[in-house]
CSV table of C-alpha atoms and ligand atoms in Angstrom, one decimal:
chain,number,residue,atom,x,y,z
K,1,MET,CA,89.6,77.0,58.7
K,2,LYS,CA,87.0,78.8,60.8
K,3,MET,CA,86.7,75.9,63.2
K,4,LEU,CA,90.5,75.9,63.8
K,5,LYS,CA,90.4,79.6,64.8
K,6,ILE,CA,87.7,78.9,67.4
K,7,VAL,CA,89.7,76.0,68.9
K,8,THR,CA,92.8,78.3,69.2
K,9,ILE,CA,90.8,81.0,71.0
K,10,VAL,CA,89.4,78.5,73.5
K,11,VAL,CA,92.8,77.1,74.3
K,12,LEU,CA,94.2,80.6,74.8
K,13,ILE,CA,91.3,81.5,77.2
K,14,ALA,CA,91.7,78.2,79.2
K,15,GLY,CA,95.5,78.7,79.5
K,16,GLY,CA,95.1,82.3,80.7
K,17,ALA,CA,92.7,81.3,83.5
K,18,ALA,CA,95.1,78.8,85.1
K,19,ALA,CA,96.5,78.8,88.7
K,20,PRO,CA,98.7,82.0,89.0
K,21,GLY,CA,95.6,84.3,88.8
K,22,SER,CA,93.8,82.6,91.7
K,23,ALA,CA,96.9,82.7,93.9
K,24,VAL,CA,97.1,86.5,93.5
K,25,ALA,CA,93.4,86.7,94.4
K,26,ALA,CA,94.0,84.8,97.7
K,27,ASP,CA,96.9,87.1,98.7
K,28,ALA,CA,94.7,90.2,98.1
K,29,LYS,CA,92.1,88.7,100.4
K,30,ASN,CA,94.6,88.2,103.2
K,31,GLU,CA,95.7,91.8,102.9
K,32,LYS,CA,92.1,92.9,103.7
K,33,SER,CA,91.6,90.9,106.9
K,34,GLY,CA,94.0,91.8,109.7
K,35,LYS,CA,93.6,91.2,113.4
K,36,PRO,CA,90.2,92.4,114.5
K,37,TYR,CA,90.0,95.8,116.0
K,38,PRO,CA,89.4,95.4,119.8
K,39,LEU,CA,88.0,98.8,120.8
K,40,LYS,CA,84.5,100.0,120.7
K,41,THR,CA,85.6,103.5,120.2
K,42,CYS,CA,87.8,105.5,117.9
K,43,VAL,CA,91.5,105.0,119.0
K,44,VAL,CA,92.3,108.6,118.0
K,45,SER,CA,89.4,110.6,119.3
K,46,GLY,CA,87.8,108.1,121.8
K,47,GLU,CA,84.4,108.7,120.1
K,48,ALA,CA,81.9,105.9,119.6
K,49,PHE,CA,81.3,104.8,116.0
K,50,GLY,CA,78.4,106.0,114.0
K,51,THR,CA,77.7,109.2,116.0
K,52,GLY,CA,76.9,112.5,114.5
K,53,GLY,CA,76.4,111.0,111.0
K,54,MET,CA,80.2,110.3,110.8
K,55,LYS,CA,81.2,107.4,108.6
K,56,THR,CA,83.4,104.8,110.3
K,57,TYR,CA,86.7,104.6,108.6
K,58,VAL,CA,88.2,101.1,108.6
K,59,PHE,CA,91.7,100.1,107.2
K,60,ILE,CA,94.5,97.6,107.8
K,61,HIS,CA,97.7,98.9,109.2
K,62,GLU,CA,100.6,96.3,109.3
K,63,GLY,CA,98.1,93.4,109.6
K,64,GLN,CA,96.0,95.1,112.3
K,65,GLU,CA,92.5,96.3,111.5
K,66,VAL,CA,92.0,99.9,112.7
K,67,LYS,CA,88.7,101.6,113.0
K,68,LEU,CA,88.3,105.3,113.2
K,69,CYS,CA,85.2,107.3,113.9
K,70,CYS,CA,85.8,109.5,110.8
K,71,LYS,CA,88.3,110.0,108.0
K,72,SER,CA,89.8,113.1,109.6
K,73,CYS,CA,91.1,111.0,112.4
K,74,LEU,CA,93.3,109.2,109.9
K,75,LYS,CA,95.5,112.3,109.7
K,76,ASP,CA,96.3,112.0,113.4
K,77,PHE,CA,96.8,108.3,113.2
K,78,ARG,CA,99.3,108.8,110.3
K,79,LYS,CA,101.2,111.3,112.4
K,80,ASN,CA,102.0,108.7,115.1
K,81,PRO,CA,100.8,105.2,114.2
K,82,ALA,CA,103.0,103.6,116.8
K,83,LYS,CA,101.2,105.5,119.6
K,84,TYR,CA,97.8,104.3,118.5
K,85,LEU,CA,98.9,100.8,117.7
K,86,LYS,CA,100.2,100.6,121.3
K,87,LYS,CA,96.7,101.6,122.5
K,88,ILE,CA,95.1,98.9,120.3
K,89,LYS,CA,97.5,96.2,121.6
K,90,ALA,CA,96.8,97.2,125.2
K,91,ALA,CA,93.0,97.0,124.6
K,92,GLU,CA,93.5,93.6,122.9
K,93,ALA,CA,95.4,92.3,125.9
K,94,GLU,CA,92.7,93.6,128.2
K,95,ALA,CA,90.0,92.0,126.2
K,96,LYS,CA,91.8,88.6,126.4
K,97,VAL,CA,92.1,88.9,130.2
K,98,GLY,CA,88.4,89.7,130.5
K,99,LYS,CA,87.4,86.7,128.5
K,100,LYS,CA,89.2,84.0,130.5
X,1,LIG,ZN1,87.2,110.8,114.1
């Protein structure tokens, strides 16, 4: 009787670890890696990263990675994300031309 119980538990664990769980994990990974941020400075303040002991704040906005010099710049970004995304796109286009 004891043996039967163990077999049942093993089957339940094996069944629970099947495919759907790993598909969800893959989606979460995609969510975290957007298009790379093209600027070397904060798109909001124009400050270089890592100055004055500020911690660089990185997040993904609509599939675009955005880096800010500090978390307080996030407030400004949220006020007008379209304006800053336009700046990022322009910098991205410029970077492509520069590479050739
Ligand atoms: Zn900042």
